[in-house]
CSV table of C-alpha atoms in Angstrom, one decimal:
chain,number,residue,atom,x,y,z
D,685,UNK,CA,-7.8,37.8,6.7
D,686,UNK,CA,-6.7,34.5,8.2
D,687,UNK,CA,-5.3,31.8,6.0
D,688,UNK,CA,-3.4,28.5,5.6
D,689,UNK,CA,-0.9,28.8,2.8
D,690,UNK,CA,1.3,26.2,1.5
D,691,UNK,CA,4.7,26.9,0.7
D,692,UNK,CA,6.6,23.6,-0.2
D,693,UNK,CA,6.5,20.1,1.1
D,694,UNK,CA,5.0,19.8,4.7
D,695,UNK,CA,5.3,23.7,5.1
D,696,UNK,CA,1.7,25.1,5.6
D,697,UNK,CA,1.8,28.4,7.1
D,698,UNK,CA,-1.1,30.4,9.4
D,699,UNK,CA,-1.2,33.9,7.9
D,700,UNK,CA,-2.6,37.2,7.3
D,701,UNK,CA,-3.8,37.9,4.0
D,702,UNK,CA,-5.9,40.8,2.5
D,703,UNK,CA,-9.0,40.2,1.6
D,704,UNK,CA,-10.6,39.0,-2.0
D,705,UNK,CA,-12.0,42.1,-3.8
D,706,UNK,CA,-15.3,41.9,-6.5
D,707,UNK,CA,-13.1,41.9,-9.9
D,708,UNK,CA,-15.8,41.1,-12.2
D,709,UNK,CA,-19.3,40.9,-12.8
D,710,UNK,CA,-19.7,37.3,-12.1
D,711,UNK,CA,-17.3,37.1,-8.9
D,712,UNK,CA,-19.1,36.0,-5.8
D,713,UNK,CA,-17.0,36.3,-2.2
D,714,UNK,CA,-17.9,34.0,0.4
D,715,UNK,CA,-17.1,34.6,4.0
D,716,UNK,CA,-16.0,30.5,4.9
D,717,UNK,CA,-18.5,29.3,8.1
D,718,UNK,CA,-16.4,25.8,8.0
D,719,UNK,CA,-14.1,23.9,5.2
D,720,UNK,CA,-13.0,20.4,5.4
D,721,UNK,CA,-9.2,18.5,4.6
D,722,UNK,CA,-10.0,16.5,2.0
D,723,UNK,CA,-7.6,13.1,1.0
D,724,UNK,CA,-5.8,14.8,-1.9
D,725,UNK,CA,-5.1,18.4,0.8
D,726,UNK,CA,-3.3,15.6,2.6
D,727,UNK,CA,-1.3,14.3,-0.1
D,728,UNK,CA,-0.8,17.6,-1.9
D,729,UNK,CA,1.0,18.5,1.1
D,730,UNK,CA,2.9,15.3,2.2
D,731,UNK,CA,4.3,15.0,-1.1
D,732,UNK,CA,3.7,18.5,-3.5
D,733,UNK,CA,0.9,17.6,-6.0
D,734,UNK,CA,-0.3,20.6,-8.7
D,735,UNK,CA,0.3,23.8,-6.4
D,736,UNK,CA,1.7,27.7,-6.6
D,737,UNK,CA,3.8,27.9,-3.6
D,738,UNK,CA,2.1,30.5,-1.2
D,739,UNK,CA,-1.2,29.3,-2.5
D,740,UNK,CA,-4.1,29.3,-0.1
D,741,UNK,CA,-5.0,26.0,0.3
D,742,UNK,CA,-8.9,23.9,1.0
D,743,UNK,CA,-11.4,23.1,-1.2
D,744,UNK,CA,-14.4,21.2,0.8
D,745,UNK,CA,-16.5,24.3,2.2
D,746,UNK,CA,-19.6,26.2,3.0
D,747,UNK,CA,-20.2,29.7,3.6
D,748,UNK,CA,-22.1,33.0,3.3
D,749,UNK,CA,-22.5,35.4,0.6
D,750,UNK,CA,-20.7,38.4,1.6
D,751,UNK,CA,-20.2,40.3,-1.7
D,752,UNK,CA,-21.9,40.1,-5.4
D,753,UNK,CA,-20.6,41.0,-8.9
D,754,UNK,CA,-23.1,43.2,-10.9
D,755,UNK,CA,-24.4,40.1,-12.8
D,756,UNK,CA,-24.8,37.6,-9.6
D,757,UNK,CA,-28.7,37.9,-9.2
D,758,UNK,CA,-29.1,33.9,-8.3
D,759,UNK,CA,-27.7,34.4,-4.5
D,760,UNK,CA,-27.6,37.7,-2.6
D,761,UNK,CA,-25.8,39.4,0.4
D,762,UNK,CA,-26.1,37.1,3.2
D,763,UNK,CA,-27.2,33.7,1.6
D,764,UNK,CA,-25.9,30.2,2.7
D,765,UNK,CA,-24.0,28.6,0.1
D,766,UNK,CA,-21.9,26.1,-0.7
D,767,UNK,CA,-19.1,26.5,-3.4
D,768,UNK,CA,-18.0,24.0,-6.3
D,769,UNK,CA,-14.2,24.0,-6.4
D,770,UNK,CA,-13.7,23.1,-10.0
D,771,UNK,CA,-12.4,24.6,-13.0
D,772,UNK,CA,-13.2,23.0,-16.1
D,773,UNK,CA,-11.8,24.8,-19.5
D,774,UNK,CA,-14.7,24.3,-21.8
D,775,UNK,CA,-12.7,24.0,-24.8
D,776,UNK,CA,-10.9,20.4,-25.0
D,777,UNK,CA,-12.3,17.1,-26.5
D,778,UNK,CA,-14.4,16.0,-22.9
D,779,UNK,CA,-15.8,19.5,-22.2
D,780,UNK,CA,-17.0,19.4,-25.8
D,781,UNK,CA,-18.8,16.5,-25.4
D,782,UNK,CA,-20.0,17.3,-21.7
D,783,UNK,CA,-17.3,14.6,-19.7
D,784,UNK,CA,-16.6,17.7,-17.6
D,785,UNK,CA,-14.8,15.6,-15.1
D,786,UNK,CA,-12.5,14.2,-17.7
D,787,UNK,CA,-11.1,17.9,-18.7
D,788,UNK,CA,-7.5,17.9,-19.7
D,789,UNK,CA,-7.2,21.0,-17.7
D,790,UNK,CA,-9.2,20.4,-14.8
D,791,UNK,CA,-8.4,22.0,-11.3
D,792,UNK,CA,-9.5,23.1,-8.0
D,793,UNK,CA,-9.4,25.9,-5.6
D,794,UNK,CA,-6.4,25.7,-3.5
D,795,UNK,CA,-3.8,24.3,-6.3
D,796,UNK,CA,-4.1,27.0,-8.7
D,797,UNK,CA,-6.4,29.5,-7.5
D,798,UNK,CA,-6.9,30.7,-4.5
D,799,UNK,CA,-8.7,28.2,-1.5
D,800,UNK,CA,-11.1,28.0,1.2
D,801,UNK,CA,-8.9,27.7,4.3
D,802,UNK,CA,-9.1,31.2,4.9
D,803,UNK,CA,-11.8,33.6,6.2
D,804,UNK,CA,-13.1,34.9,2.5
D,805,UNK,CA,-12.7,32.7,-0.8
D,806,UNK,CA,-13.7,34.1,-4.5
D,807,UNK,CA,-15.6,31.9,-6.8
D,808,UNK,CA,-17.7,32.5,-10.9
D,809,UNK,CA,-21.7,33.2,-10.1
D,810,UNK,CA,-21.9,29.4,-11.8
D,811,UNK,CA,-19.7,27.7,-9.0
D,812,UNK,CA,-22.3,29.0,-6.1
D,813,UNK,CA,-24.8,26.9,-4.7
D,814,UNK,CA,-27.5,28.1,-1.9
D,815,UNK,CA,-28.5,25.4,0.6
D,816,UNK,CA,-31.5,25.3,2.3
D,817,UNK,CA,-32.3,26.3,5.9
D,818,UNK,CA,-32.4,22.7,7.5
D,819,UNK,CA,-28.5,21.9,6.2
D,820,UNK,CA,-26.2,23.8,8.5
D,821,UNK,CA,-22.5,24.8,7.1
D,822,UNK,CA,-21.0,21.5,9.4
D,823,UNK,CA,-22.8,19.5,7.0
D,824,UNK,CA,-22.4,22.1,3.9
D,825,UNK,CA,-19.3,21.7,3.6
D,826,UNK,CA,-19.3,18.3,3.3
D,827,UNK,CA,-21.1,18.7,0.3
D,828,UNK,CA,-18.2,18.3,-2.3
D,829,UNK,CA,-17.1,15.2,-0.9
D,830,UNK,CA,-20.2,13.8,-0.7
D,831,UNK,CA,-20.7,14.8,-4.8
D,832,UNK,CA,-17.4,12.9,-5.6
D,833,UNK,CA,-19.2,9.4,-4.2
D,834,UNK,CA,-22.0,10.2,-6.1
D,835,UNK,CA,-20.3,10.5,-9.1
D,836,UNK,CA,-18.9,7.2,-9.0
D,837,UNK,CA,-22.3,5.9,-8.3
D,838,UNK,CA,-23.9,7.7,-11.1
D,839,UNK,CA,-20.7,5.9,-13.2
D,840,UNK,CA,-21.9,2.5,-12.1
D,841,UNK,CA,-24.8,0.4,-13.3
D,842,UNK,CA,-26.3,0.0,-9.4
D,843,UNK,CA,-29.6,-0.9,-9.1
D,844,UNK,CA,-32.2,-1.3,-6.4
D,845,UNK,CA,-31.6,-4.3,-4.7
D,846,UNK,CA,-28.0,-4.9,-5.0
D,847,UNK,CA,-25.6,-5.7,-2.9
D,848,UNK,CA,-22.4,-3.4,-2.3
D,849,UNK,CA,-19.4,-3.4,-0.3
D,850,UNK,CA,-17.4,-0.8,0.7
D,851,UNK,CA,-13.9,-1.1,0.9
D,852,UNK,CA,-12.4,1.7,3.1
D,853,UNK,CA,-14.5,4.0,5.8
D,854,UNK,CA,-12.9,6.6,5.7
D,855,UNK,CA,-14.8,9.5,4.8
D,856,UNK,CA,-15.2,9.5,1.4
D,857,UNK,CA,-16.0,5.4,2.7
D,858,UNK,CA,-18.6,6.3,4.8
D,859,UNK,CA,-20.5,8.4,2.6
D,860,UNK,CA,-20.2,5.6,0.2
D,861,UNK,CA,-21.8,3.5,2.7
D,862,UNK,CA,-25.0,5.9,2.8
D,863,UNK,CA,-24.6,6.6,-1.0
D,864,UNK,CA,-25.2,3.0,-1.4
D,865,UNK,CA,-28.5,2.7,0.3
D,866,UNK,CA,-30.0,6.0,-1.5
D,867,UNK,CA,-29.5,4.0,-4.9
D,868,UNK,CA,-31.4,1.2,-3.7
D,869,UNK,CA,-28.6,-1.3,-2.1
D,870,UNK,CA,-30.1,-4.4,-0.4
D,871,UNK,CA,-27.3,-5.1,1.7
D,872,UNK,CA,-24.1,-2.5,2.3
D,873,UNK,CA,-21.1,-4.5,3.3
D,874,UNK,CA,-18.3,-1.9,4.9
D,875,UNK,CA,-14.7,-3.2,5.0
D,876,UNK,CA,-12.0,-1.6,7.3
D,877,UNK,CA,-9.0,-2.6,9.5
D,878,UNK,CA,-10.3,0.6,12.2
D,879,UNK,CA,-13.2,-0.8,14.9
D,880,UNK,CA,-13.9,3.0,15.6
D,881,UNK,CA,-14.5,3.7,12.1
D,882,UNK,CA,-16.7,0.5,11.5
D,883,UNK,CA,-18.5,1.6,14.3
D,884,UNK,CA,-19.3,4.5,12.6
D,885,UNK,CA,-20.1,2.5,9.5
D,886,UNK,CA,-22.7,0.7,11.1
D,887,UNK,CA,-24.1,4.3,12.3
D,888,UNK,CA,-24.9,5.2,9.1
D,889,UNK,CA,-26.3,2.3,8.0
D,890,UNK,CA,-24.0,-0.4,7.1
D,891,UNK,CA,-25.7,-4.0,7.4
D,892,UNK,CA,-22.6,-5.5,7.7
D,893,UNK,CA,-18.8,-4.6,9.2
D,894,UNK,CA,-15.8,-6.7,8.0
D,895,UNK,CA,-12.5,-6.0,10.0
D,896,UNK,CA,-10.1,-7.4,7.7
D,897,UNK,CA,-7.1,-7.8,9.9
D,898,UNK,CA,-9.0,-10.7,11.4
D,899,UNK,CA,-9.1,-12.7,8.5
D,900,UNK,CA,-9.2,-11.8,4.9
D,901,UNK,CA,-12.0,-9.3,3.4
D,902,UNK,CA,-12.9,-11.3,0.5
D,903,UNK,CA,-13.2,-14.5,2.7
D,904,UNK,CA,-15.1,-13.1,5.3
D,905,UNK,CA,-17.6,-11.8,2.9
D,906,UNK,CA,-18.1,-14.8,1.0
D,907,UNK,CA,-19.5,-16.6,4.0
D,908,UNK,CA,-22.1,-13.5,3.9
D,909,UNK,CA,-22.9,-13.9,1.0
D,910,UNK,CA,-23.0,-18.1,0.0
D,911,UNK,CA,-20.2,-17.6,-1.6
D,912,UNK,CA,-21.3,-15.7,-4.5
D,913,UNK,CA,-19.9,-11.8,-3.8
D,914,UNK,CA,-21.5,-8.6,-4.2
D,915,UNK,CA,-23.0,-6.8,-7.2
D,916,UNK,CA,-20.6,-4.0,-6.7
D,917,UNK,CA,-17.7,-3.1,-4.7
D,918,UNK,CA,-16.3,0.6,-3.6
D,919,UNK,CA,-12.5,1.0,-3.2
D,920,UNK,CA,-12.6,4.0,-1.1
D,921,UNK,CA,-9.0,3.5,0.9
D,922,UNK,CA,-6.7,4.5,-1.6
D,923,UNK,CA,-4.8,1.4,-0.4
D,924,UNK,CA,-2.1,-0.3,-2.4
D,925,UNK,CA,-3.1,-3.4,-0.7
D,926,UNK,CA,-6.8,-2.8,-0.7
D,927,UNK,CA,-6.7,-1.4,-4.4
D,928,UNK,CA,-5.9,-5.4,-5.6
D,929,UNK,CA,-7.9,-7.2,-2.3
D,930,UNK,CA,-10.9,-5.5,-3.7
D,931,UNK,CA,-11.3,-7.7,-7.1
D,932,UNK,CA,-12.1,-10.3,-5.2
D,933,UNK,CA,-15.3,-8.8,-3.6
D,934,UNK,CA,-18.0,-8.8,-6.4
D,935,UNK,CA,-19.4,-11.6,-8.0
D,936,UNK,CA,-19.1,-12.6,-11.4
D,937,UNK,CA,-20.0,-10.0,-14.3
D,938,UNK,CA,-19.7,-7.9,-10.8
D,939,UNK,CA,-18.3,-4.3,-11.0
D,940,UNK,CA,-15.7,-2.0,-9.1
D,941,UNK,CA,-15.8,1.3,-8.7
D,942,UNK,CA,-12.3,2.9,-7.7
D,943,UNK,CA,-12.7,6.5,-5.5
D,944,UNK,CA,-9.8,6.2,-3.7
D,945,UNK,CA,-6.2,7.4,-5.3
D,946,UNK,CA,-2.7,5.0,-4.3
D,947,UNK,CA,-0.3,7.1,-3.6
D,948,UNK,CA,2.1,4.6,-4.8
D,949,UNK,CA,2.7,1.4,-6.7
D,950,UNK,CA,0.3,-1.3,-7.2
D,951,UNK,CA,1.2,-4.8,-7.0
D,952,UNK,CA,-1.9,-7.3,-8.1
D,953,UNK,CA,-0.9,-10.7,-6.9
D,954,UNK,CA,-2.1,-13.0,-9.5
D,955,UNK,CA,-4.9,-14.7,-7.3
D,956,UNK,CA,-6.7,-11.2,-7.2
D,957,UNK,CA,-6.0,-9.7,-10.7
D,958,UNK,CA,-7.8,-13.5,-12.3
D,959,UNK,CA,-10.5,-12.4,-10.7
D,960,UNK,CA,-10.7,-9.4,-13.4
D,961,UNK,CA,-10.2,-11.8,-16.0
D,962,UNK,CA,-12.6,-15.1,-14.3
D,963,UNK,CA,-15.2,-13.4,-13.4
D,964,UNK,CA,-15.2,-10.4,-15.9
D,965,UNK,CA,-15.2,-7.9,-13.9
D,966,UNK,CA,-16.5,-4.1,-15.3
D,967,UNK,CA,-14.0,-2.0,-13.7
D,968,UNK,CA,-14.4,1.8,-13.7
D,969,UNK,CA,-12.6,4.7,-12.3
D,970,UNK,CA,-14.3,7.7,-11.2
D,971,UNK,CA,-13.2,11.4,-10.7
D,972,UNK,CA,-13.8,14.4,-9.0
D,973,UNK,CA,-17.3,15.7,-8.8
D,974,UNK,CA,-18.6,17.3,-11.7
D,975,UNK,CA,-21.1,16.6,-14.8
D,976,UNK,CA,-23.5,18.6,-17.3
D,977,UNK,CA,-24.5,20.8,-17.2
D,978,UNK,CA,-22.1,22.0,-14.5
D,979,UNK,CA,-22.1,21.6,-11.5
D,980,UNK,CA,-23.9,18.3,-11.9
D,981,UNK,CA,-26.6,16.2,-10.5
D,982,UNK,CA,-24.0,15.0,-7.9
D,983,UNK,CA,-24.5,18.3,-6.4
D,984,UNK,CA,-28.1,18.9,-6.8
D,985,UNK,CA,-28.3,15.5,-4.9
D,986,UNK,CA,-25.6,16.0,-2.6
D,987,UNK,CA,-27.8,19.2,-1.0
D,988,UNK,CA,-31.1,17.1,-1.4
D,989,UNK,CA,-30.4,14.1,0.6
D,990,UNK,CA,-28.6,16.2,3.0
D,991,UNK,CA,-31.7,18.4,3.6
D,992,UNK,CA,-33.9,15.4,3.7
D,993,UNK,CA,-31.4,13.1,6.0
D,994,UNK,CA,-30.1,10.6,3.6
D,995,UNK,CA,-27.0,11.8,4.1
D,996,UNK,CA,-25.7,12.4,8.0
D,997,UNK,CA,-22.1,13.5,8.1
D,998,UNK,CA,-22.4,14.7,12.0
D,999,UNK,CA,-20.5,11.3,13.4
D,1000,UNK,CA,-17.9,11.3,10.3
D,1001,UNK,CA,-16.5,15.0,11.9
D,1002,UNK,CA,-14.2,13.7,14.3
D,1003,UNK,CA,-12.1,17.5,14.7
D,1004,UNK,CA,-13.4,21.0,15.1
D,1005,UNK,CA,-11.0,23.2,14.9
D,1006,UNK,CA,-9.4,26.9,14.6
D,1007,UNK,CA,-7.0,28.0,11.1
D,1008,UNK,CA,-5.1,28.9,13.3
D,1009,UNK,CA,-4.7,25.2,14.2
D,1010,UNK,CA,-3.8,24.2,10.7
D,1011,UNK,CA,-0.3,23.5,10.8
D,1012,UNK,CA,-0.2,21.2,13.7
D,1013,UNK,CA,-3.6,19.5,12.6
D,1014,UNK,CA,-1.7,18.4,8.9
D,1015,UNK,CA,1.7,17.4,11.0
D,1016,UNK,CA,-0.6,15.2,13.0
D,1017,UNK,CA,-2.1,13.6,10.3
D,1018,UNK,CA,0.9,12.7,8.3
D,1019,UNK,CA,2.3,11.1,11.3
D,1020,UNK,CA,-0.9,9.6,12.6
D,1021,UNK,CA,-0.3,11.4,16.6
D,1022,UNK,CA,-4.2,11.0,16.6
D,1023,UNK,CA,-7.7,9.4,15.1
D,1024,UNK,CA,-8.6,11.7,12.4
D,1025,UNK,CA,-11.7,11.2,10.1
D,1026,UNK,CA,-12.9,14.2,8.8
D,1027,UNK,CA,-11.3,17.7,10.4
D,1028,UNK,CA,-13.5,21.0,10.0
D,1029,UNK,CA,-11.6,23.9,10.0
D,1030,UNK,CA,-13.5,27.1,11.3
D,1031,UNK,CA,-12.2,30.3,10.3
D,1032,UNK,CA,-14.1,32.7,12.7
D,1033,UNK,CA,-13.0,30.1,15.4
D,1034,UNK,CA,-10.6,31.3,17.9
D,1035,UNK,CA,-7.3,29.2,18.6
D,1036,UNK,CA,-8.1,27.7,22.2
């Protein structure tokens, strides 16, 4: 079968593989309609995060059932599904107590087990998830992303009528944006330096775009908002710079919910870390996409807003392209030779 398999640092590789075979009772084989790069493919393969070398890589995907263990009686041969990546051990201290995300051993598809760029992936009975007719696979695989920003909503103490801003539109960013509205947001300020990606901000139902390369975020949105800030702010850029711009956002006893990951070091100049301190700030992290009892509501929500259009990914895919495409597609990225925002990978696609 087709597959993108990473070796070492920036070496991703289009190969054959053979195929995933039924091993035990639970195992369910997918046959991959589209899979998504996610943030952390990128920076797993800039820089070498958790990996086997030769590993198939991809995580963010939808598909159809093509084989069923023995005990599989949930989906059959031929059912549209999407696929939870994560492994959670069960065992330590979080599992126990049902903090799945917070598992000391926690893991995805495409580090350690085998991943979803590739024309078949293997997944447990319990990671499989059947989508309804009106959500095609585009949006299906979109899915998992769109269950990491609802997780860090679910984390925070929204509620209907607030105001949020959105630091970041990229896509976990833009989903934020339409996250925001389904828990009740007021007003949805979405922050970015990109006019394209604002645009599409304001597609999805942003009230407000803020290009902060005209003048600073925080100012800009102060004259929004009398000065006062927003309830709660998203940090979905996984900035350095935005990562300390973005205490200044909410108002005081605001929150700020952190979805994006800095791959490098933070430096808070002191006028934005007081703002923590002045205006005691709740500040949360969130991670990955799970709950209990596993998957998590973030999924069963994911799929239901999808199917009833409270979620539109369609003008977030800005690539549709081939496996066989992969290699160049991540050398492009890294070096920014074009506009990416979310790239779908097709594996019955071919190469044009």
């Amino acid at each position: 079968m087709k597959s993108l398999n990473l070796y070492n640092e920036q070496d991703i590789r289009f190969e054959n593989l053979s195929e995933p075979i039924i091993e035990n009772e639970e195992d369910v084989i997918i046959k991959v309609k589209a899979v998504g790069i996610c943030g952390s493919d990128i920076s797993r393969y800039r820089k070498l995060g958790p990996y086997v070398p030769g590993m198939t890589f991809g995580h963010e995907f939808a598909g159809e059932v093509s084989k069923v263990g023995s005990e599989v009686s949930h989906v059959q041969v031929g059912d549209r599904v999407v696929g939870c990546p994560t492994f959670y051990c069960g065992e330590c201290e979080n599992c126990q107590k049902g903090d799945l995300s917070r598992c000391a051993k926690l893991t995805v598809i495409g580090a350690r087990h085998p991943g979803a760029y590739a024309e078949f992936v293997k997944l447990p009975k319990s990671h499989v998830l059947s989508i309804p007719d009106n959500v095609d696979y585009d949006t299906a695989a979109l899915v998992e992303p769109s269950s990491v920003v609802a997780h860090g909503f679910y984390r925070s103490s929204i509620k209907p009528g607030a105001d949020v801003a959105v630091m970041g539109c990229g896509s976990i960013g833009l989903l934020a944006v339409q996250w925001a509205k389904i828990f009740g947001a007021k007003k949805v300020y979405a922050i970015d330096i990109d006019m394209a990606k604002l645009k599409i901000a304001k597609e999805l139902g942003a009230d407000v775009v803020i290009n902060s390369l005209e003048k600073p975020a925080h100012e800009q949105l102060m004259a929004y908002t009398n000065g006062i800030g927003v309830d709660l702010a998203i940090e979905s850029a996984g900035s350095p710079v935005t990562s300390s711009q973005v205490f200044a956002l909410p108002k005081k006893g605001g929150e700020v919910v952190f979805m994006g990951i800095p791959y490098a070091d933070i430096k808070i100049e002191r006028f934005y870390f007081e703002k923590i301190v002045r205006n005691e700030l709740r500040v949360l992290g969130s991670w990955n996409a799970i709950s209990s009892p596993f998957p998590g509501q973030e999924w069963r929500s994911s799929i239901h807003y999808m199917s009833t259009g409270g979620i539109n990914v369609k003008p977030m895919i800005s690539h549709r392209l081939a496996l066989e495409d992969g290699p160049e597609t991540f050398d492009n990225i890294i070096n920014r030779k074009d506009a990416y925002v979310k790239v779908l990978f097709y594996p019955d696609k071919e190469r044009k």
